Structures are given as C-alpha cells and as structure tokens.
Coordinates of C-alpha atoms in Angstrom, one line a residue:
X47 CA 187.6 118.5 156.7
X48 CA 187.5 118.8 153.2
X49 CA 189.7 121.6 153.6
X50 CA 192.2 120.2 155.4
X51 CA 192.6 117.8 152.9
X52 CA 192.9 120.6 149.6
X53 CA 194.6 123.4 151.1
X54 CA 196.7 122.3 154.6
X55 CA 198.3 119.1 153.5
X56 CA 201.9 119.7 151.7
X57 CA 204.7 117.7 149.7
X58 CA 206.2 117.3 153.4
X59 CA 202.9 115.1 154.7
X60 CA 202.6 113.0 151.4
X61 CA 206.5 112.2 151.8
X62 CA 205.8 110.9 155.4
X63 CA 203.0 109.4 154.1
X64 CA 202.8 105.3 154.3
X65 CA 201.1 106.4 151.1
X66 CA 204.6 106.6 149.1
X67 CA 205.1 103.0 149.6
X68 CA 201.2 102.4 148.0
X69 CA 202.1 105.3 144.8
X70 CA 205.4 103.1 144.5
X71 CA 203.8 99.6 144.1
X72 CA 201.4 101.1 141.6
X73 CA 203.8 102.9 139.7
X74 CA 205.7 99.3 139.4
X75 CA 202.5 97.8 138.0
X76 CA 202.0 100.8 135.3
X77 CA 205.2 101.0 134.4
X78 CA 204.5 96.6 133.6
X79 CA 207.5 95.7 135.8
X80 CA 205.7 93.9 137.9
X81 CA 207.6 90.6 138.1
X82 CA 209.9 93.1 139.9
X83 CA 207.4 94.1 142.2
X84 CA 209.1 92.4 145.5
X85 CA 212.6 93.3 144.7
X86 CA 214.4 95.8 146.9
X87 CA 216.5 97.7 144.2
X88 CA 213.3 98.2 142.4
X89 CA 211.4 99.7 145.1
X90 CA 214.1 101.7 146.1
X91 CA 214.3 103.2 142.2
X92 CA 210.5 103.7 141.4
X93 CA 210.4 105.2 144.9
X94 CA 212.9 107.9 144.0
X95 CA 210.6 109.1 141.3
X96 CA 207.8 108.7 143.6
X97 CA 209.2 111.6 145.7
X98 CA 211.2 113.8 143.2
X99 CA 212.3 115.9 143.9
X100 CA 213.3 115.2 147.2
X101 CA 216.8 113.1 147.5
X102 CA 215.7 109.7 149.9
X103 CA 218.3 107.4 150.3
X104 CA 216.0 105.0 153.1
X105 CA 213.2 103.3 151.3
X106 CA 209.5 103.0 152.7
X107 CA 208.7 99.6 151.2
X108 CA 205.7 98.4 149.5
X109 CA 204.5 95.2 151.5
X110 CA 200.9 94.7 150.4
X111 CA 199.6 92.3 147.8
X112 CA 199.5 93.4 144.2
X113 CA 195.9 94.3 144.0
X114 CA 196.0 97.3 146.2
X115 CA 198.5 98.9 143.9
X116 CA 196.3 98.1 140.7
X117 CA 193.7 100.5 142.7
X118 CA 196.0 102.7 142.7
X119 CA 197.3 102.6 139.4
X120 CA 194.9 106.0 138.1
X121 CA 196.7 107.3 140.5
X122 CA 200.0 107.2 139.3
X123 CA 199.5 110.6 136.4
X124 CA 199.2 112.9 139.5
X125 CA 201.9 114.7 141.2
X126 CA 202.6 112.9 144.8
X127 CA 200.5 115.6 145.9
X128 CA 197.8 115.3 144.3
X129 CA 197.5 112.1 144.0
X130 CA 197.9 112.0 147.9
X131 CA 195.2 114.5 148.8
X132 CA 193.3 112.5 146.5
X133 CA 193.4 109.3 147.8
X134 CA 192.9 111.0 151.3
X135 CA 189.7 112.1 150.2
X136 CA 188.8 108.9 149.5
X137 CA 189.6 107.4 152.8
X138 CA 187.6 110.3 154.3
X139 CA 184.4 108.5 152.2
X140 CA 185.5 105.6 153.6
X141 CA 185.2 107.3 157.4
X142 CA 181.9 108.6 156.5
X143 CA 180.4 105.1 155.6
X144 CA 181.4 103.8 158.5
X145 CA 180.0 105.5 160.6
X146 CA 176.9 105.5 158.4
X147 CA 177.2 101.8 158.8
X148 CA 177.6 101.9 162.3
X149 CA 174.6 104.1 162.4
X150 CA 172.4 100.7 160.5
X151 CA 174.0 97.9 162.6
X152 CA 173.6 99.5 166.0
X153 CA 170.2 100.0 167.0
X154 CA 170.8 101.8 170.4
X155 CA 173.7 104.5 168.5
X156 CA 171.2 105.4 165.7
X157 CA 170.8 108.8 167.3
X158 CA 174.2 109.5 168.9
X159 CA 177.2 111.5 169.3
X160 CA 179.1 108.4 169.5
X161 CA 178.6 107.5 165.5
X162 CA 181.2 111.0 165.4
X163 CA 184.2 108.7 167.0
X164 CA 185.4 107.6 163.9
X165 CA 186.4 111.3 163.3
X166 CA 187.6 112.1 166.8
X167 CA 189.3 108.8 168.5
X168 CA 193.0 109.6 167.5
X169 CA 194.1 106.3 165.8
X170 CA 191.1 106.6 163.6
X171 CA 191.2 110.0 162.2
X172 CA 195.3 110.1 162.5
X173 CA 195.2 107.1 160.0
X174 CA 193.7 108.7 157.3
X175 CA 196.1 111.6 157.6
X176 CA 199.0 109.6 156.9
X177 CA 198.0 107.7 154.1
X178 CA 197.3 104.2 155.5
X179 CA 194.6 101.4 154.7
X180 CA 193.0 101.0 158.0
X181 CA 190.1 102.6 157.3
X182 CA 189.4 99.8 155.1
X183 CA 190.4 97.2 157.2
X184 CA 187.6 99.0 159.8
X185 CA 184.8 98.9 156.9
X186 CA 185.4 95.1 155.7
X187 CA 185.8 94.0 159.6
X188 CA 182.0 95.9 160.5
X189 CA 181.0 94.2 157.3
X190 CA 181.9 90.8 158.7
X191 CA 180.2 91.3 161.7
X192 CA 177.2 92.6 160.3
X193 CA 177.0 89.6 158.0
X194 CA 178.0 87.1 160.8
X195 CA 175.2 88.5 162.6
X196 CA 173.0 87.9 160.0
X197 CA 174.1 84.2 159.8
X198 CA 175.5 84.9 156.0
X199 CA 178.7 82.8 156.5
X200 CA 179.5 82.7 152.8
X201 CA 179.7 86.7 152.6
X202 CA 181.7 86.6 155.9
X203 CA 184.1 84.1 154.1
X204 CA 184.6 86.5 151.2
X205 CA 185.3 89.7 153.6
X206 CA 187.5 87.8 155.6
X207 CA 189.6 86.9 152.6
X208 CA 189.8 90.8 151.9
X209 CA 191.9 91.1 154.6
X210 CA 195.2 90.1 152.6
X211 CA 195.2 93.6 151.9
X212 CA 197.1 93.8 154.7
X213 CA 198.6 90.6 155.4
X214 CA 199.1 90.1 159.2
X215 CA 195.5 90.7 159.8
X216 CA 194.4 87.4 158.7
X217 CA 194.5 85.5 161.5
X218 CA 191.2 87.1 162.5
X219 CA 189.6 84.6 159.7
X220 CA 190.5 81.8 162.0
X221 CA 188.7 82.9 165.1
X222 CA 185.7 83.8 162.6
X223 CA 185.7 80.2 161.5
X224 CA 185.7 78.8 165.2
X225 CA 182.9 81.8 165.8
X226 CA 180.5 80.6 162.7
X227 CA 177.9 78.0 163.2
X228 CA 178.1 77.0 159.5
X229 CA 181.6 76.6 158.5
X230 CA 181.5 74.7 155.7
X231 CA 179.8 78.0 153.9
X232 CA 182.2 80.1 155.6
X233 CA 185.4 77.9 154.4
X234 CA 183.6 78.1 150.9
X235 CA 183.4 82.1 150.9
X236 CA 186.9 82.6 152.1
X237 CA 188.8 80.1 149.9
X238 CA 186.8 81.5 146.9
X239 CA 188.0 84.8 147.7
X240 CA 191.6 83.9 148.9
X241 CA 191.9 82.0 145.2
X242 CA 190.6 85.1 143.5
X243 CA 193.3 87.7 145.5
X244 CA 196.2 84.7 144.6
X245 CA 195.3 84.3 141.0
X246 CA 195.3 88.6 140.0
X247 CA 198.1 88.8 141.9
X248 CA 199.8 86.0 140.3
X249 CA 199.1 87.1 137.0
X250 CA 200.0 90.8 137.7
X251 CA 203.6 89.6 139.4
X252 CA 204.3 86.8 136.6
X253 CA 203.9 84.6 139.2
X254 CA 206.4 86.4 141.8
X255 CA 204.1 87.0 144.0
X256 CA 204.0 83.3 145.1
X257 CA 207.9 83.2 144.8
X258 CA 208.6 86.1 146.8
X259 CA 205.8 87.5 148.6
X260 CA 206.2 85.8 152.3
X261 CA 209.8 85.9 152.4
X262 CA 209.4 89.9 151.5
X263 CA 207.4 90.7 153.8
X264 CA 209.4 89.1 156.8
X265 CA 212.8 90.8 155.9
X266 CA 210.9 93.9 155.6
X267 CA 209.7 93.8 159.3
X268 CA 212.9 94.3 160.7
X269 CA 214.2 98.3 162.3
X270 CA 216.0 99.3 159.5
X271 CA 213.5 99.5 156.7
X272 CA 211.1 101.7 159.1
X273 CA 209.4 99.4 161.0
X274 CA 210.4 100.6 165.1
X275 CA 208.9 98.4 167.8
X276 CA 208.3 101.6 169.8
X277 CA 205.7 102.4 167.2
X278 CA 203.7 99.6 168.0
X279 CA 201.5 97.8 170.3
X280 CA 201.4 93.8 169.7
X281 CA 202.6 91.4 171.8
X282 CA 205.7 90.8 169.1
X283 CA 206.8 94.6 169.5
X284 CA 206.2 94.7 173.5
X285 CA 208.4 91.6 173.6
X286 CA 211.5 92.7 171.3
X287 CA 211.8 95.5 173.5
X288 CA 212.8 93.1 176.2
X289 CA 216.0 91.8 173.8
X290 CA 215.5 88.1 175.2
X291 CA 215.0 86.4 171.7
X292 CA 216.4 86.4 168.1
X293 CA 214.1 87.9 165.3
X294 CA 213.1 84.3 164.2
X295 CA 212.6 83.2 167.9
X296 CA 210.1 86.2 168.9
X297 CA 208.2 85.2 165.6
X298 CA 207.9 81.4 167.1
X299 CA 206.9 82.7 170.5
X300 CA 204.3 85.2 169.1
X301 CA 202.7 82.0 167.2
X302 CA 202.9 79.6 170.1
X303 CA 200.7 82.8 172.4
X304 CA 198.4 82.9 169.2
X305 CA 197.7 79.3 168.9
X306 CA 197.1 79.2 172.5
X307 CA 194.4 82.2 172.2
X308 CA 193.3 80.1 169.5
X309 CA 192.8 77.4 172.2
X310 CA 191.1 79.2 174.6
X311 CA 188.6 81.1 171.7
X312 CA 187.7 77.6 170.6
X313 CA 187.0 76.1 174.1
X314 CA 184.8 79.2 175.3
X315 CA 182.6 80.3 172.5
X316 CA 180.1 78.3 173.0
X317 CA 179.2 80.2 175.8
X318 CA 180.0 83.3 175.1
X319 CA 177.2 85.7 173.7
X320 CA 178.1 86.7 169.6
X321 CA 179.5 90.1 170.5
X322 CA 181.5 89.2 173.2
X323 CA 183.1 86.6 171.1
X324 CA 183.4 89.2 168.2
X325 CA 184.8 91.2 170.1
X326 CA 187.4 88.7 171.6
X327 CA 188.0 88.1 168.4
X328 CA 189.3 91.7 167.2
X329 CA 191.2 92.1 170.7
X330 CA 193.3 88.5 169.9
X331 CA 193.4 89.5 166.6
X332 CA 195.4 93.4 167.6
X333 CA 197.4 91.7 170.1
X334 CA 199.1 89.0 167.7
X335 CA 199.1 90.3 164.4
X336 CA 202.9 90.7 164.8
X337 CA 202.9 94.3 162.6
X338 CA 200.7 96.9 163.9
X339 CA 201.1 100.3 164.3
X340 CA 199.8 102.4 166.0
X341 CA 197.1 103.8 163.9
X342 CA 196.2 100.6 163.5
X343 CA 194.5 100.6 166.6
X344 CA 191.3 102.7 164.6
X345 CA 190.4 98.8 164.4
X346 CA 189.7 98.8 168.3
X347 CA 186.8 101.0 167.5
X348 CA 184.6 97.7 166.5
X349 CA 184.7 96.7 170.1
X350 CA 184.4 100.5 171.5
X351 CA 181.2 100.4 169.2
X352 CA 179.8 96.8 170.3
X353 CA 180.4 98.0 174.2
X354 CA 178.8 100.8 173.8
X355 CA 175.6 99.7 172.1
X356 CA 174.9 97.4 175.1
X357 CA 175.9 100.2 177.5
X358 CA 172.7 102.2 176.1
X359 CA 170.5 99.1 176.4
X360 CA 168.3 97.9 178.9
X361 CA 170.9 95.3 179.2
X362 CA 174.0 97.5 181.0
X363 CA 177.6 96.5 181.4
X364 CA 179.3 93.6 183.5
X365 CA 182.2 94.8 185.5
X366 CA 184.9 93.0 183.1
X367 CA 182.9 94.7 180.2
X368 CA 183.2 98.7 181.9
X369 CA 187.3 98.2 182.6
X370 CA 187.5 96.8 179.0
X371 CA 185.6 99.8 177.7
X372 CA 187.8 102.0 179.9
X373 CA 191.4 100.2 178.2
X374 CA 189.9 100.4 174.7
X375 CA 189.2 103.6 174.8
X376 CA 192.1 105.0 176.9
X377 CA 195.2 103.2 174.9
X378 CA 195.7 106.1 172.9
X379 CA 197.3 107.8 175.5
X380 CA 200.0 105.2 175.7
X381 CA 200.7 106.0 171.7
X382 CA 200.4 109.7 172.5
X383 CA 203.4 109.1 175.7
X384 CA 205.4 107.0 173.5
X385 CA 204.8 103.9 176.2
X386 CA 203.0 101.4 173.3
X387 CA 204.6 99.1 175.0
X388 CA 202.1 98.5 177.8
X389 CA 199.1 98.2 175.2
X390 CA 199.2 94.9 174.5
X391 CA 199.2 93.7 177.9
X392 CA 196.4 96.1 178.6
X393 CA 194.4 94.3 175.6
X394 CA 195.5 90.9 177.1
X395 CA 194.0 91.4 180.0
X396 CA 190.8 92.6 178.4
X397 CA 190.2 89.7 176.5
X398 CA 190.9 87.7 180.2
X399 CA 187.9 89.7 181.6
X400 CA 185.9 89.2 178.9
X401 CA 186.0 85.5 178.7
X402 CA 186.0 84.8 182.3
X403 CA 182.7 87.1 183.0
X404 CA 179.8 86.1 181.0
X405 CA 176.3 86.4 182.3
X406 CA 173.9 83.6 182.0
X407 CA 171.3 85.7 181.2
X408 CA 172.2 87.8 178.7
X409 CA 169.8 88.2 175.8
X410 CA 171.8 89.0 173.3
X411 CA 171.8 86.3 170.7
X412 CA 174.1 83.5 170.4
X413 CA 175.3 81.9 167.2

C-alpha cells in the first residue's frame, strides 16, 4: 500500500484529485486572504497555482468549512505531488484505525477477515485514492456510535458537530438526538462543538464565512462546477435525473422526504433495538444528504459492520436484516455500471425493512 502511495501515484491523480480543491482553500488561508475564501474568482486564481503547470480553465471548488483547510495549511510548501501522496498517507492511518476500531467495538469481528473491508469494499478504499475526506467522516461516525453505546451523550454531541466538515452530512445529528436517551447532554456537546467550528472559522474568514458560506455552497452544487448527478446516489441526484422540478424545487422536495423520515425515526425508535436505529440512522442520513458521491458510500460500511456482528452471534439475521445486508453490500455495482441512480431507492427500501421487522426478543440493548 505504502507503495502505491510513493511510487504509482502521479501529477495526473493529484490533478483529478478532490484533493486540489482542499490544497486550494489552504493555500487561501496561508497566503491570509481568507476573507476571500468563498469567492469564485479567488478560487479559480489560487487554484491555477495549485496545479501549475497545467493550464485548467474549469475550477474544482473548495466547499468545506475553513478549518479543514487550516489542517492543511503545512501542506501548502509541497509540490501538489507531494503534498498529495502525503496527505494520502494519512488517510491510509486513518483506514487502519478504523478498522482497528472496529476490531474494539465489535466483539464477534475481533478475529475476522471482515475488519479487512475497509481496504477492499470499493467506495472505501477508492476514497482515499482520490483525495476525499470520507474516511474521516467513517472514523467520527464509529466514534459516535461507540460513545452512543456507551450512553456518553455529551461526546456524541461533540462528534456530531465534527461533521461540518463536510456540510450535508449533518442531518445525521438530528436522528442522533431523537436516538439519545439524554438529550439535554447531547444538545450541550453538539452546540459546544458547533460554536467552536463557527467561531475559528469566523475569525479565519473575517467573518465571511457567516456571510457567504450557505449561499456558496448551494451555487456550487449545480453540473457545471463538477458536481454530475450521475455520480451520485441520493434521493436529490436520482430525482434530477427525472427533469420534473427546478433546482430550488428538488431541494424543497428532498427536505419535505427528509422531514418525513425524520417522522417516521421519531415515532419508531422506541422500539427499535440501538443498532438497528443506528443504522437507520446512517441509511436516512446517505439517502438525503442531497451531495453524495459516490465514494461517499465508504460511510455504508457502519451498517455492513453492525449487520455483520449480529450475523456471527448467537442472535442471527431477520429476513429484512439479510436483504439489507445483501443491498449494502452489493450497491457498488450500480457505481461500477454507471446506474447510481437506482441506489437510493435500493437504500430506501432497506430502511422500510428494517423498521417494519423488529423482533421482540432481541437482546441487544436498547437506549
């Protein structure tokens, strides 16, 4: 692996790389223009330097809050290469405690071959090859779980809030709240750490990251700055492919389908077990996040993981539990067809067989 990384990855790969957007937002921050930060034309000019000396006249734009960028800052002496195989390496650590993680939370996959998916499931290891965060987002979401598990609500709060790292995923703090027994510390944790990520990115923008941030992001979602619905598999994607609404209009209906899923979470987890609510959570969570690529689906391997652990208990699958275990693990093939399209209905209807089946007898602890 190691060598993949140091002697097979080229200029060409860290040019495709999502990673150009990340190098540009730091380079922004170093270069102390980062009032600037959420302007187009200075994107578009840091990002040519990014890449010299290749000529791009399309820009891959830097959408995530401020702090990421800070990270990334040391970063910015390097060559693009370098500084690209790098940062790969570091998301390869980031692989390797995961699994290592997965290895502590799951007592039944302590000794198994399935602690290797995070190298081998496509959308998992194909993330860290072209330069994005997920890997992250995997980490902070086991984290949660782990510590929701543990009833440690204001540590759950605090992850959760990590996820404005990348934005869209933060609706999965609402189903977390509805999922927590104590709220109250939960609410505490995640505003704490919300009011943290707003005040250093306030004070790294000059306060243009409360001015332009949102609005940014939204014009920046749209086909011509990179973003192809093809490429994804939410339910916002699946439906702009049908050409029925407006850009503004598919946004409404994507948040009327989330609000109802927030509904339906809220009137059923009482009786659903903690992982299969978890779980839920994570499958709502992929479906209406409005921006998510494909590798983005690596995040699908929480519920792979929770599936699988019961599997190897005493406990077994329900029916609804073996088909969803079957979809999570066989969407990738849609990505690898170019049919993406179908995933979020596929996902849809796992979270439908996974809150109409429950058994009454399961053991597994409820919050």
């Amino acid at each position: 692996m190691l060598g993949v990384v140091f002697f097979m990855l080229s200029f060409k790969d860290a040019v495709g790389s999502d990673f150009v957007s990340f190098l540009t937002g730091a380079k922004i921050l170093e270069s102390g223009n980062g009032e600037n930060l959420y302007d187009f034309r200075t994107q578009f000019e840091y990002q040519k330097i990014v890449t010299k000396p290749l000529e791009e006249n399309s820009l891959l734009p830097y959408i995530n809050v401020p702090i990421l960028a800070l990270l990334l800052v040391p970063l910015t002496d390097l060559s693009l290469l370098n500084a690209f195989k790098l940062y790969t390496l570091l998301i390869l650590v980031v692989v390797v405690s995961i699994s290592l993680l997965v290895k502590k939370i799951f007592e039944n996959l302590s000794s198994s071959y399935w602690l290797l998916l995070p190298f081998v499931f496509y959308p998992s290891i194909g993330s860290v090859f072209v330069g994005q965060i997920t890997q992250i987002l995997v980490l902070v979401l086991l984290l949660v779980y782990k510590f929701v598990r543990e009833r440690k609500a204001f540590i759950s709060g605090i992850l959760c809030s990590l996820l404005m790292v990348k934005f869209q995923y933060i609706i999965f703090s609402i189903y977390i709240f509805i999922l927590v027994k104590d709220r109250k510390k939960y609410l505490s944790g995640y505003l704490l750490g919300l009011t943290v990520i707003l005040l250093i990115s306030t004070v790294l923008t000059n306060g243009a990251f409360i001015k332009d941030y949102l609005n940014f992001v939204f014009v920046m979602q749209k086909p011509q700055f990179g973003i192809r619905a093809e490429d994804m598999f939410t339910l916002h994607a699946s439906l702009s492919q049908f050409y029925l609404f407006s850009y503004s209009q598919l946004f409404m209906v994507n948040f009327f389908f989330f609000l109802a899923s927030v509904g339906v979470f809220w009137l059923s987890v009482k009786r659903l077990s903690l992982d299969r609510a978890f779980l839920i959570a994570i499958i709502f969570t992929l479906i209406f996040c409005v921006h998510g690529v494909n590798y983005d689906y690596a995040i699908s391997i929480i519920p792979i993981f929770i599936l699988i652990n019961k599997l190897k208990s005493n406990i077994g699958l329900e029916i609804g539990e073996k088909i969803s275990l079957f979809i999570l693990l066989m969407a990738p093939v849609f990505f690898v067809i170019q049919k993406s399209f179908y995933v979020s209905f596929l996902l849809l209807a796992t979270a439908i067989f996974l809150i109409k089946e429950h058994r009454n007898n399961s053991i597994i602890e409820k919050i």
